[in-house]
Coordinates of C-alpha atoms and ligand atoms in Angstrom, one line a residue:
X29 CA 101.7 118.5 115.6
X30 CA 98.4 120.0 117.0
X31 CA 96.2 117.4 115.4
X32 CA 95.5 114.2 117.3
X33 CA 95.4 111.0 115.3
X34 CA 93.1 109.2 117.7
X35 CA 90.8 110.7 120.4
X36 CA 88.1 109.2 122.6
X37 CA 85.1 111.6 122.8
X38 CA 83.2 109.8 125.5
X39 CA 80.7 108.3 123.0
X40 CA 83.1 107.2 120.2
X41 CA 86.3 107.9 118.4
X42 CA 87.5 110.9 116.5
X43 CA 90.1 109.9 113.9
X44 CA 92.2 112.2 111.8
X45 CA 91.5 110.9 108.3
X46 CA 95.0 110.1 107.0
X47 CA 93.6 109.0 103.6
X48 CA 92.9 112.7 102.9
X49 CA 96.3 114.1 103.8
X50 CA 98.1 116.3 102.9
X51 CA 95.3 117.9 100.9
X52 CA 92.6 118.1 103.6
X53 CA 92.6 118.0 107.4
X54 CA 89.4 116.1 108.1
X55 CA 88.2 114.1 111.0
X56 CA 86.0 111.0 111.0
X57 CA 83.5 110.3 113.8
X58 CA 83.4 106.6 114.6
X59 CA 80.3 105.5 116.4
X60 CA 80.1 101.8 115.6
X61 CA 82.5 98.8 115.6
X62 CA 81.9 98.3 111.8
X63 CA 83.0 101.9 111.2
X64 CA 86.1 101.4 113.3
X65 CA 87.1 98.1 111.6
X66 CA 86.6 99.8 108.2
X67 CA 88.7 102.8 109.2
X68 CA 91.6 100.6 110.3
X69 CA 91.4 98.5 107.2
X70 CA 91.3 101.6 104.9
X71 CA 94.2 103.2 106.8
X72 CA 92.2 106.2 108.0
X73 CA 94.2 105.5 111.1
X74 CA 97.4 103.7 110.6
X75 CA 100.9 103.0 112.0
X76 CA 101.3 100.3 114.6
X77 CA 101.0 102.4 117.8
X78 CA 98.1 104.5 116.5
X79 CA 96.1 101.5 115.5
X80 CA 96.9 100.0 118.9
X81 CA 95.4 103.1 120.7
X82 CA 92.4 103.0 118.3
X83 CA 91.8 99.3 119.0
X84 CA 92.0 99.9 122.8
X85 CA 89.4 102.7 122.6
X86 CA 87.5 100.4 120.2
X87 CA 86.8 98.0 123.1
X88 CA 85.0 100.8 124.9
X89 CA 83.1 101.6 121.7
X90 CA 82.0 97.9 121.5
X91 CA 80.7 98.1 125.1
X92 CA 78.6 101.2 124.3
X93 CA 77.3 99.7 121.1
X94 CA 76.5 96.4 122.9
X95 CA 74.5 98.3 125.5
X96 CA 72.7 100.5 123.0
X97 CA 71.8 97.6 120.7
X98 CA 71.1 94.9 123.4
X99 CA 73.9 92.6 122.1
X100 CA 74.5 89.2 123.7
X101 CA 77.9 88.8 125.5
X102 CA 78.8 86.5 122.6
X103 CA 78.1 89.1 120.0
X104 CA 80.0 91.7 122.0
X105 CA 83.1 89.5 122.2
X106 CA 82.9 88.7 118.5
X107 CA 82.8 92.5 117.8
X108 CA 86.0 92.9 120.0
X109 CA 87.6 90.1 118.1
X110 CA 86.9 91.8 114.8
X111 CA 88.6 95.0 116.0
X112 CA 91.6 92.9 117.2
X113 CA 91.9 91.2 113.8
X114 CA 91.2 94.3 111.6
X115 CA 94.9 94.2 110.4
X116 CA 97.2 91.2 111.1
X117 CA 100.8 92.4 111.0
X118 CA 101.1 95.2 113.6
X119 CA 101.2 93.4 116.9
X120 CA 100.2 96.6 118.8
X121 CA 96.6 96.2 117.7
X122 CA 96.1 92.8 119.3
X123 CA 98.4 93.7 122.2
X124 CA 96.3 96.8 123.1
X125 CA 92.9 95.1 122.7
X126 CA 94.2 92.3 125.0
X127 CA 95.5 94.8 127.6
X128 CA 92.1 96.5 128.0
X129 CA 89.9 93.4 127.6
X130 CA 90.1 92.2 131.2
X131 CA 88.4 95.5 132.2
X132 CA 85.3 94.8 130.1
X133 CA 83.4 93.5 133.1
X134 CA 84.0 96.9 134.9
X135 CA 82.4 98.9 132.1
X136 CA 83.1 101.6 129.6
X137 CA 84.8 104.1 132.0
X138 CA 87.3 101.5 133.2
X139 CA 88.1 100.4 129.6
X140 CA 88.4 103.9 128.2
X141 CA 90.7 104.9 131.2
X142 CA 93.0 102.0 130.4
X143 CA 93.0 102.9 126.7
X144 CA 93.9 106.5 127.7
X145 CA 96.8 105.1 129.7
X146 CA 98.0 103.1 126.7
X147 CA 97.9 106.2 124.6
X148 CA 99.7 108.4 127.2
X149 CA 102.4 105.7 127.7
X150 CA 103.0 105.5 123.9
X151 CA 103.6 109.3 123.8
X152 CA 106.1 109.1 126.7
X153 CA 107.8 106.0 125.1
X154 CA 108.3 107.9 121.8
X155 CA 110.2 110.7 123.6
X156 CA 112.5 108.2 125.2
X157 CA 113.0 106.4 121.9
X158 CA 114.0 109.8 120.4
X159 CA 116.6 110.4 123.1
X160 CA 118.0 106.9 123.1
X161 CA 118.2 106.8 119.3
X162 CA 119.9 110.2 119.0
X163 CA 122.4 109.3 121.8
X164 CA 123.2 106.0 120.1
X165 CA 123.7 107.5 116.7
X166 CA 125.9 110.3 118.1
X167 CA 128.1 107.7 119.8
X168 CA 128.1 105.2 116.9
X169 CA 128.9 107.7 114.2
X170 CA 131.2 109.8 116.4
X171 CA 130.9 113.0 114.5
X172 CA 129.7 116.5 115.3
X173 CA 128.5 117.0 111.8
X174 CA 124.7 117.1 111.4
X175 CA 123.4 113.8 110.1
X176 CA 121.8 112.9 106.8
X177 CA 119.3 110.1 107.2
X178 CA 116.9 108.0 105.1
X179 CA 113.5 106.9 106.3
X180 CA 110.7 104.7 104.9
X181 CA 107.0 104.9 105.4
X182 CA 105.6 107.2 108.1
X183 CA 106.6 106.7 111.7
X184 CA 105.8 110.2 113.0
X185 CA 103.0 111.7 115.1
X186 CA 100.5 110.5 112.6
X187 CA 101.6 106.8 113.1
X188 CA 101.6 107.1 116.9
X189 CA 99.8 109.1 119.6
X190 CA 102.4 111.8 119.6
X191 CA 105.9 112.7 118.3
X192 CA 106.8 109.4 116.6
X193 CA 109.3 106.5 116.7
X194 CA 111.9 106.6 113.9
X195 CA 110.7 110.1 113.0
X196 CA 110.9 110.9 116.8
X197 CA 114.6 110.2 116.5
X198 CA 114.8 112.5 113.5
X199 CA 112.9 115.2 115.4
X200 CA 115.2 114.8 118.4
X201 CA 118.3 115.1 116.2
X202 CA 116.8 118.2 114.7
X203 CA 116.2 119.7 118.1
X204 CA 119.8 119.0 119.1
X205 CA 121.0 120.7 115.9
X206 CA 122.4 117.4 114.7
X207 CA 120.2 116.9 111.6
X208 CA 121.1 118.0 108.1
X209 CA 118.5 116.4 105.9
X210 CA 116.1 113.5 105.4
X211 CA 115.7 111.3 102.3
X212 CA 112.0 110.2 102.4
X213 CA 111.1 107.1 100.5
X214 CA 107.7 107.8 98.8
X215 CA 106.5 104.4 100.0
X216 CA 104.4 102.8 97.3
X217 CA 101.6 102.1 96.8
X218 CA 99.8 104.2 99.5
X219 CA 102.5 106.9 99.7
X220 CA 102.9 107.2 103.4
X221 CA 106.3 108.8 102.8
X222 CA 105.4 111.4 100.3
X223 CA 101.9 112.2 101.7
X224 CA 102.5 111.9 105.4
X225 CA 106.2 112.0 106.4
X226 CA 106.9 114.8 104.1
X227 CA 103.9 116.7 105.5
X228 CA 105.2 116.3 109.0
X229 CA 108.8 117.3 108.1
X230 CA 107.6 120.2 105.9
X231 CA 105.6 121.7 108.8
X232 CA 108.7 121.6 111.0
X233 CA 110.9 123.2 108.4
X234 CA 113.2 120.1 108.2
X235 CA 115.1 119.8 105.0
X236 CA 114.0 116.7 103.1
X237 CA 113.7 115.1 99.6
X238 CA 111.0 112.7 98.5
X239 CA 112.5 110.0 96.4
X240 CA 111.0 107.0 94.6
X241 CA 111.4 103.8 96.7
X242 CA 113.6 102.5 93.9
X243 CA 116.2 105.2 94.6
X244 CA 116.8 104.1 98.2
X245 CA 119.6 101.6 97.4
X246 CA 121.6 104.0 95.2
X247 CA 121.1 106.9 97.7
X248 CA 122.6 104.6 100.4
X249 CA 125.3 103.1 98.2
X250 CA 126.5 106.5 96.9
X251 CA 127.1 107.9 100.4
X252 CA 124.3 110.4 100.5
X253 CA 123.1 109.3 103.9
X254 CA 124.8 108.4 107.2
X255 CA 122.1 106.0 108.5
X256 CA 118.6 104.7 107.8
X257 CA 116.0 104.9 110.5
X258 CA 112.7 103.0 110.2
X259 CA 109.8 101.8 112.3
X260 CA 108.4 98.4 112.9
X261 CA 105.0 96.6 113.0
X262 CA 106.2 93.5 114.8
X263 CA 109.6 92.5 116.1
X264 CA 110.2 88.8 116.7
X265 CA 112.1 87.6 119.7
X266 CA 115.2 87.0 117.6
X267 CA 115.1 90.6 116.2
X268 CA 113.6 89.8 112.8
X269 CA 111.5 92.9 112.0
X270 CA 108.3 93.3 110.0
X271 CA 107.8 96.8 108.6
X272 CA 106.4 98.5 105.5
X273 CA 107.1 96.8 102.2
X274 CA 110.4 98.0 100.9
X275 CA 112.1 98.2 104.3
X276 CA 114.1 95.0 103.6
X277 CA 115.7 96.5 100.6
X278 CA 116.8 99.5 102.7
X279 CA 118.3 97.1 105.3
X280 CA 120.2 95.1 102.6
X281 CA 121.6 98.3 101.0
X282 CA 122.7 99.6 104.5
X283 CA 124.5 96.3 105.2
X284 CA 126.3 96.5 101.8
X285 CA 127.2 100.2 102.4
X286 CA 128.3 99.6 106.0
X287 CA 126.0 102.2 107.5
X288 CA 123.7 101.7 110.5
X289 CA 120.2 100.4 109.8
X290 CA 118.2 101.5 112.8
X291 CA 114.8 100.2 113.8
X292 CA 112.9 102.3 116.3
X293 CA 109.8 100.9 118.1
X294 CA 108.2 100.8 121.5
X295 CA 108.4 97.6 123.5
X296 CA 104.7 97.1 122.7
X297 CA 105.9 96.2 119.1
X298 CA 108.2 93.5 120.4
X299 CA 106.4 90.1 120.2
X300 CA 108.3 87.6 122.2
X301 CA 105.7 85.0 121.5
X302 CA 106.8 85.1 117.9
X303 CA 110.3 83.6 117.9
X304 CA 111.3 84.5 114.3
X305 CA 110.3 86.5 111.3
X306 CA 108.9 83.7 109.2
X307 CA 106.1 83.3 111.7
X308 CA 104.9 86.8 111.2
X309 CA 101.7 87.1 109.2
X310 CA 102.1 89.6 106.3
X311 CA 99.0 91.5 105.4
X312 CA 98.1 91.1 101.7
X313 CA 96.1 94.0 100.5
X314 CA 93.8 94.5 97.5
X315 CA 95.5 94.5 94.0
X316 CA 93.8 97.8 93.0
X317 CA 96.2 99.7 95.2
X318 CA 99.0 98.6 92.9
X319 CA 97.2 98.6 89.6
X320 CA 95.7 102.1 89.9
X321 CA 97.0 105.6 90.5
X322 CA 94.6 107.9 92.3
X323 CA 91.7 105.6 91.4
X324 CA 92.6 105.4 87.7
X325 CA 93.8 102.0 86.3
X326 CA 97.3 102.3 84.8
X327 CA 98.1 98.6 84.4
X328 CA 96.8 96.5 81.5
X329 CA 93.3 95.1 82.3
X330 CA 94.7 91.5 82.0
X331 CA 97.5 92.0 84.6
X332 CA 96.8 91.0 88.2
X333 CA 98.6 92.7 91.1
X334 CA 100.6 91.4 94.1
X335 CA 100.4 93.7 97.1
X336 CA 102.1 92.6 100.3
X337 CA 101.9 95.5 102.8
X338 CA 105.0 94.5 104.8
X339 CA 108.3 92.6 104.6
X340 CA 110.6 91.1 107.2
X341 CA 114.2 92.3 107.6
X342 CA 116.3 89.5 109.1
X343 CA 117.9 90.3 112.5
X344 CA 121.4 90.2 111.0
X345 CA 120.7 93.4 109.1
X346 CA 119.3 95.3 112.1
X347 CA 122.3 97.3 113.4
X348 CA 120.3 98.7 116.3
X349 CA 116.8 98.3 117.7
X350 CA 115.9 101.4 119.7
X351 CA 113.1 101.1 122.3
X352 CA 112.1 103.3 125.2
X353 CA 113.9 101.0 127.5
X354 CA 117.2 100.4 125.8
X355 CA 119.1 100.0 122.5
X356 CA 119.7 96.4 121.3
X357 CA 122.6 95.9 119.0
X358 CA 120.7 93.1 117.2
X359 CA 123.1 92.2 114.4
X360 CA 125.7 91.5 117.1
X361 CA 123.3 89.0 118.7
X362 CA 121.8 91.3 121.4
X363 CA 118.1 90.4 120.7
X364 CA 114.9 91.1 122.7
X365 CA 114.6 87.4 123.5
X366 CA 118.1 87.7 125.1
X367 CA 120.0 85.1 123.0
Ligands
LIG603 O1 100.4 100.3 106.5 P1 100.8 101.3 107.6 O2 100.9 102.7 107.1 O3 100.0 101.2 108.8 O4 102.3 100.9 107.9 C1 103.0 101.6 108.9 C2 104.4 101.1 109.0 O5 104.9 100.2 108.4 C3 105.2 101.8 110.1 O6 106.6 101.9 109.8 C4 105.1 101.1 111.4 O7 103.7 100.8 111.7 C5 105.7 101.9 112.6 S1 104.8 103.3 112.9 C6 105.5 104.1 114.3

């Protein structure tokens, strides 16, 4: 993909506006902390590693704004906290802000250089994840036949700084001539699957079908796919995995069908401080996202909505966790915390 999701311009951030895709390729110039917090909350930039990179550059942005506006140290720190807390579930955001924060005293150049390092490391990690995942699948499935996979949400170049995590494995399989097709869950309510993943696959000429989220279980149970590959927003030490709402159902169906349920994520998504999934905060989003379609209310005016953005798949359903360092066979007890 030629477009970059997140870029530091020297005076602010340039974000590819993912709310406009696939219809329009538009960039948003971010010059203030308020604008960045709003962009993260509205999913202009989204996907755990991408919001991590945006948050790291955001600390440099807060320093520039503090200088320009004559903020007190307290006000500057409060602004950095607001970036860190803009979305609660993806640990990469807090992780990246915490990584660059110690450099605040050294100024904008030091902070933006560290943020650049985080972005570059993410791109490199994604390539390793792609290799590790493709190798593991080849060995586990033990077939030369090109694979048919299912994915949920968007975990591609749009969700990261380059290439992608789960979609990075899909890309790697494709480059090896080992991919037949991809079933793409549309990913209600914000359609990261049908708007974003399909856009990335279409541009690469990868055969795919967009299906309603409700079709995932029957696609899996009827033998139409060989494995499901998804990303993660936070992985607890015991392997419980938070990812886009609907992922849990995919994991359950894979367990029932006896096919691999593969989670792909950089180690920056593993949160050893969170010992198990019930401790992961799940973002609750506004009900309008569920009650409306393209801004038009389709639900009865008296009906309220319930809109959790993520769910947690218990470790026992995670066949493999693919990171840039290694593959954990989580369901067999091989967890990041090492139990
Ligand atoms: O709400 P989103 O679009 O930010 O949710 C994204 C996901 O759930 C992804 O699967 C996850 O962040 C991994 S992206 C490599």
